[in-house]
GROMACS .gro file of N, CA, C and O in nm:
model
  268
    1ILE      N    1  -8.195   7.850 -15.591
    1ILE     CA    2  -8.244   7.752 -15.495
    1ILE      C    3  -8.265   7.813 -15.359
    1ILE      O    4  -8.364   7.794 -15.290
    2PHE      N    5  -8.170   7.891 -15.317
    2PHE     CA    6  -8.175   7.957 -15.184
    2PHE      C    7  -8.224   8.105 -15.203
    2PHE      O    8  -8.150   8.197 -15.153
    3THR      N    9  -8.326   8.122 -15.271
    3THR     CA   10  -8.375   8.258 -15.310
    3THR      C   11  -8.369   8.365 -15.191
    3THR      O   12  -8.311   8.465 -15.213
    4ASP      N   13  -8.427   8.328 -15.079
    4ASP     CA   14  -8.431   8.431 -14.975
    4ASP      C   15  -8.297   8.435 -14.897
    4ASP      O   16  -8.286   8.521 -14.810
    5CYS      N   17  -8.209   8.344 -14.917
    5CYS     CA   18  -8.081   8.340 -14.848
    5CYS      C   19  -7.961   8.343 -14.936
    5CYS      O   20  -7.851   8.300 -14.895
    6THR      N   21  -7.977   8.400 -15.047
    6THR     CA   22  -7.869   8.401 -15.146
    6THR      C   23  -7.735   8.456 -15.086
    6THR      O   24  -7.630   8.403 -15.104
    7GLY      N   25  -7.744   8.563 -15.014
    7GLY     CA   26  -7.620   8.625 -14.955
    7GLY      C   27  -7.570   8.546 -14.837
    7GLY      O   28  -7.457   8.570 -14.798
    8LEU      N   29  -7.650   8.455 -14.779
    8LEU     CA   30  -7.603   8.389 -14.659
    8LEU      C   31  -7.532   8.255 -14.690
    8LEU      O   32  -7.439   8.213 -14.622
    9VAL      N   33  -7.587   8.182 -14.791
    9VAL     CA   34  -7.531   8.047 -14.818
    9VAL      C   35  -7.402   8.056 -14.900
    9VAL      O   36  -7.391   8.110 -15.005
   10GLN      N   37  -7.298   8.000 -14.830
   10GLN     CA   38  -7.168   8.000 -14.892
   10GLN      C   39  -7.120   7.862 -14.943
   10GLN      O   40  -7.027   7.851 -15.018
   11SER      N   41  -7.183   7.759 -14.892
   11SER     CA   42  -7.154   7.624 -14.932
   11SER      C   43  -7.283   7.538 -14.931
   11SER      O   44  -7.365   7.562 -14.842
   12CYS      N   45  -7.297   7.445 -15.029
   12CYS     CA   46  -7.420   7.374 -15.026
   12CYS      C   47  -7.396   7.231 -15.083
   12CYS      O   48  -7.296   7.205 -15.151
   13ALA      N   49  -7.497   7.147 -15.055
   13ALA     CA   50  -7.497   7.009 -15.109
   13ALA      C   51  -7.633   6.995 -15.161
   13ALA      O   52  -7.734   7.023 -15.098
   14LEU      N   53  -7.644   6.950 -15.283
   14LEU     CA   54  -7.772   6.919 -15.352
   14LEU      C   55  -7.786   6.768 -15.370
   14LEU      O   56  -7.699   6.702 -15.423
   15LEU      N   57  -7.898   6.711 -15.320
   15LEU     CA   58  -7.923   6.576 -15.324
   15LEU      C   59  -8.046   6.542 -15.403
   15LEU      O   60  -8.150   6.598 -15.380
   16LYS      N   61  -8.025   6.459 -15.504
   16LYS     CA   62  -8.140   6.418 -15.588
   16LYS      C   63  -8.214   6.301 -15.519
   16LYS      O   64  -8.159   6.205 -15.469
   17LEU      N   65  -8.347   6.323 -15.509
   17LEU     CA   66  -8.436   6.223 -15.446
   17LEU      C   67  -8.522   6.157 -15.559
   17LEU      O   68  -8.595   6.229 -15.623
   18GLU      N   69  -8.516   6.032 -15.567
   18GLU     CA   70  -8.602   5.959 -15.667
   18GLU      C   71  -8.713   5.893 -15.590
   18GLU      O   72  -8.698   5.818 -15.500
   19LEU      N   73  -8.836   5.938 -15.625
   19LEU     CA   74  -8.959   5.897 -15.561
   19LEU      C   75  -9.028   5.799 -15.647
   19LEU      O   76  -9.106   5.838 -15.738
   20ALA      N   77  -9.013   5.668 -15.626
   20ALA     CA   78  -9.052   5.569 -15.719
   20ALA      C   79  -9.209   5.560 -15.727
   20ALA      O   80  -9.274   5.556 -15.819
   21GLU      N   81  -9.270   5.556 -15.604
   21GLU     CA   82  -9.415   5.542 -15.587
   21GLU      C   83  -9.484   5.662 -15.648
   21GLU      O   84  -9.588   5.647 -15.712
   22ALA      N   85  -9.433   5.779 -15.619
   22ALA     CA   86  -9.498   5.904 -15.666
   22ALA      C   87  -9.455   5.929 -15.815
   22ALA      O   88  -9.510   6.022 -15.874
   23GLN      N   89  -9.364   5.853 -15.871
   23GLN     CA   90  -9.312   5.867 -16.005
   23GLN      C   91  -9.267   6.018 -16.033
   23GLN      O   92  -9.300   6.076 -16.126
   24ARG      N   93  -9.188   6.057 -15.943
   24ARG     CA   94  -9.134   6.193 -15.943
   24ARG      C   95  -8.988   6.196 -15.901
   24ARG      O   96  -8.936   6.100 -15.846
   25GLU      N   97  -8.921   6.309 -15.926
   25GLU     CA   98  -8.786   6.333 -15.868
   25GLU      C   99  -8.795   6.461 -15.789
   25GLU      O  100  -8.884   6.552 -15.816
   26ALA      N  101  -8.716   6.466 -15.684
   26ALA     CA  102  -8.716   6.593 -15.604
   26ALA      C  103  -8.572   6.617 -15.567
   26ALA      O  104  -8.474   6.539 -15.602
   27MET      N  105  -8.549   6.735 -15.504
   27MET     CA  106  -8.417   6.773 -15.463
   27MET      C  107  -8.419   6.817 -15.319
   27MET      O  108  -8.507   6.894 -15.277
   28LEU      N  109  -8.318   6.773 -15.242
   28LEU     CA  110  -8.297   6.823 -15.112
   28LEU      C  111  -8.172   6.912 -15.108
   28LEU      O  112  -8.064   6.863 -15.152
   29ALA      N  113  -8.187   7.045 -15.071
   29ALA     CA  114  -8.072   7.131 -15.075
   29ALA      C  115  -8.033   7.169 -14.932
   29ALA      O  116  -8.123   7.210 -14.854
   30LEU      N  117  -7.915   7.145 -14.893
   30LEU     CA  118  -7.856   7.176 -14.766
   30LEU      C  119  -7.758   7.291 -14.786
   30LEU      O  120  -7.664   7.284 -14.866
   31GLY      N  121  -7.777   7.400 -14.711
   31GLY     CA  122  -7.685   7.510 -14.722
   31GLY      C  123  -7.630   7.567 -14.593
   31GLY      O  124  -7.705   7.552 -14.494
   32VAL      N  125  -7.508   7.606 -14.589
   32VAL     CA  126  -7.449   7.662 -14.466
   32VAL      C  127  -7.390   7.801 -14.495
   32VAL      O  128  -7.356   7.831 -14.611
   33ARG      N  129  -7.366   7.873 -14.391
   33ARG     CA  130  -7.310   8.016 -14.401
   33ARG      C  131  -7.164   8.013 -14.421
   33ARG      O  132  -7.106   8.118 -14.457
   34HIS      N  133  -7.089   7.905 -14.401
   34HIS     CA  134  -6.950   7.903 -14.403
   34HIS      C  135  -6.896   7.836 -14.533
   34HIS      O  136  -6.950   7.726 -14.559
   35SER      N  137  -6.799   7.898 -14.600
   35SER     CA  138  -6.758   7.835 -14.731
   35SER      C  139  -6.670   7.710 -14.695
   35SER      O  140  -6.611   7.700 -14.590
   36GLY      N  141  -6.668   7.612 -14.792
   36GLY     CA  142  -6.585   7.498 -14.786
   36GLY      C  143  -6.638   7.392 -14.689
   36GLY      O  144  -6.578   7.293 -14.667
   37ARG      N  145  -6.758   7.401 -14.640
   37ARG     CA  146  -6.817   7.300 -14.552
   37ARG      C  147  -6.861   7.175 -14.631
   37ARG      O  148  -6.850   7.068 -14.586
   38PHE      N  149  -6.913   7.196 -14.757
   38PHE     CA  150  -6.939   7.085 -14.855
   38PHE      C  151  -6.843   7.089 -14.963
   38PHE      O  152  -6.836   7.193 -15.035
   39GLN      N  153  -6.771   6.986 -14.985
   39GLN     CA  154  -6.671   6.976 -15.091
   39GLN      C  155  -6.695   6.856 -15.173
   39GLN      O  156  -6.744   6.760 -15.126
   40ALA      N  157  -6.666   6.872 -15.301
   40ALA     CA  158  -6.691   6.761 -15.396
   40ALA      C  159  -6.621   6.635 -15.350
   40ALA      O  160  -6.506   6.639 -15.304
   41GLY      N  161  -6.694   6.523 -15.351
   41GLY     CA  162  -6.637   6.390 -15.314
   41GLY      C  163  -6.626   6.366 -15.166
   41GLY      O  164  -6.586   6.261 -15.115
   42GLU      N  165  -6.672   6.469 -15.085
   42GLU     CA  166  -6.657   6.448 -14.938
   42GLU      C  167  -6.782   6.385 -14.882
   42GLU      O  168  -6.900   6.429 -14.906
   43ASP      N  169  -6.767   6.277 -14.801
   43ASP     CA  170  -6.883   6.209 -14.734
   43ASP      C  171  -6.991   6.178 -14.825
   43ASP      O  172  -7.112   6.192 -14.796
   44ILE      N  173  -6.957   6.133 -14.944
   44ILE     CA  174  -7.064   6.092 -15.046
   44ILE      C  175  -7.148   5.982 -14.989
   44ILE      O  176  -7.270   5.988 -15.004
   45GLU      N  177  -7.089   5.887 -14.914
   45GLU     CA  178  -7.172   5.774 -14.868
   45GLU      C  179  -7.284   5.829 -14.765
   45GLU      O  180  -7.394   5.784 -14.769
   46LEU      N  181  -7.241   5.916 -14.678
   46LEU     CA  182  -7.332   5.969 -14.574
   46LEU      C  183  -7.449   6.053 -14.640
   46LEU      O  184  -7.560   6.031 -14.611
   47LEU      N  185  -7.406   6.137 -14.733
   47LEU     CA  186  -7.505   6.218 -14.804
   47LEU      C  187  -7.600   6.133 -14.891
   47LEU      O  188  -7.719   6.158 -14.901
   48SER      N  189  -7.548   6.029 -14.960
   48SER     CA  190  -7.632   5.933 -15.035
   48SER      C  191  -7.727   5.859 -14.939
   48SER      O  192  -7.845   5.841 -14.980
   49PHE      N  193  -7.677   5.818 -14.828
   49PHE     CA  194  -7.768   5.754 -14.728
   49PHE      C  195  -7.887   5.849 -14.684
   49PHE      O  196  -7.999   5.805 -14.678
   50LEU      N  197  -7.844   5.973 -14.655
   50LEU     CA  198  -7.945   6.071 -14.614
   50LEU      C  199  -8.050   6.093 -14.722
   50LEU      O  200  -8.164   6.101 -14.701
   51ALA      N  201  -8.002   6.100 -14.848
   51ALA     CA  202  -8.092   6.118 -14.966
   51ALA      C  203  -8.187   5.999 -14.979
   51ALA      O  204  -8.304   6.013 -15.003
   52GLN      N  205  -8.136   5.879 -14.959
   52GLN     CA  206  -8.225   5.760 -14.964
   52GLN      C  207  -8.330   5.752 -14.866
   52GLN      O  208  -8.442   5.723 -14.892
   53ILE      N  209  -8.297   5.791 -14.745
   53ILE     CA  210  -8.382   5.792 -14.630
   53ILE      C  211  -8.495   5.898 -14.654
   53ILE      O  212  -8.611   5.876 -14.637
   54ALA      N  213  -8.449   6.020 -14.697
   54ALA     CA  214  -8.543   6.130 -14.722
   54ALA      C  215  -8.638   6.087 -14.835
   54ALA      O  216  -8.756   6.118 -14.823
   55ALA      N  217  -8.583   6.029 -14.936
   55ALA     CA  218  -8.668   5.991 -15.053
   55ALA      C  219  -8.771   5.887 -15.012
   55ALA      O  220  -8.885   5.897 -15.048
   56HIS      N  221  -8.725   5.786 -14.936
   56HIS     CA  222  -8.813   5.687 -14.895
   56HIS      C  223  -8.931   5.733 -14.807
   56HIS      O  224  -9.048   5.705 -14.835
   57GLN      N  225  -8.900   5.821 -14.714
   57GLN     CA  226  -9.006   5.881 -14.628
   57GLN      C  227  -9.098   5.973 -14.701
   57GLN      O  228  -9.218   5.968 -14.689
   58LEU      N  229  -9.045   6.058 -14.790
   58LEU     CA  230  -9.126   6.151 -14.870
   58LEU      C  231  -9.218   6.072 -14.965
   58LEU      O  232  -9.330   6.106 -14.986
   59ASP      N  233  -9.159   5.967 -15.025
   59ASP     CA  234  -9.238   5.884 -15.113
   59ASP      C  235  -9.353   5.816 -15.043
   59ASP      O  236  -9.464   5.806 -15.093
   60ARG      N  237  -9.329   5.765 -14.919
   60ARG     CA  238  -9.433   5.702 -14.847
   60ARG      C  239  -9.543   5.803 -14.809
   60ARG      O  240  -9.659   5.776 -14.817
   61TYR      N  241  -9.500   5.925 -14.768
   61TYR     CA  242  -9.591   6.022 -14.735
   61TYR      C  243  -9.678   6.075 -14.855
   61TYR      O  244  -9.801   6.082 -14.842
   62LEU      N  245  -9.618   6.084 -14.973
   62LEU     CA  246  -9.697   6.117 -15.090
   62LEU      C  247  -9.790   6.007 -15.131
   62LEU      O  248  -9.903   6.033 -15.181
   63ALA      N  249  -9.748   5.887 -15.114
   63ALA     CA  250  -9.837   5.768 -15.149
   63ALA      C  251  -9.956   5.775 -15.047
   63ALA      O  252 -10.067   5.738 -15.093
   64ASP      N  253  -9.937   5.799 -14.923
   64ASP     CA  254 -10.045   5.803 -14.827
   64ASP      C  255 -10.146   5.916 -14.860
   64ASP      O  256 -10.266   5.901 -14.836
   65LEU      N  257 -10.098   6.025 -14.913
   65LEU     CA  258 -10.187   6.137 -14.951
   65LEU      C  259 -10.278   6.105 -15.069
   65LEU      O  260 -10.396   6.145 -15.072
   66SER      N  261 -10.227   6.018 -15.162
   66SER     CA  262 -10.306   5.988 -15.282
   66SER      C  263 -10.406   5.878 -15.254
   66SER      O  264 -10.500   5.848 -15.341
   67VAL      N  265 -10.409   5.811 -15.144
   67VAL     CA  266 -10.501   5.702 -15.103
   67VAL      C  267 -10.636   5.755 -15.059
   67VAL      O  268 -10.657   5.861 -15.018
   0.00000   0.00000   0.00000
């Protein structure tokens, strides 16, 4: 996922984006250089909210492109 930054990314969060209008799924990958910044079960609500907002905006953008 972090092809050009493989040696730099020590901790990451992967967020699944469901794009209903575009009938697709996507992924938002967040990576940081310090280990332990993203831990399982930590701030799930905040990351889920971020994923929903990103999915909504991306879905609207893709829908506008197809018009």
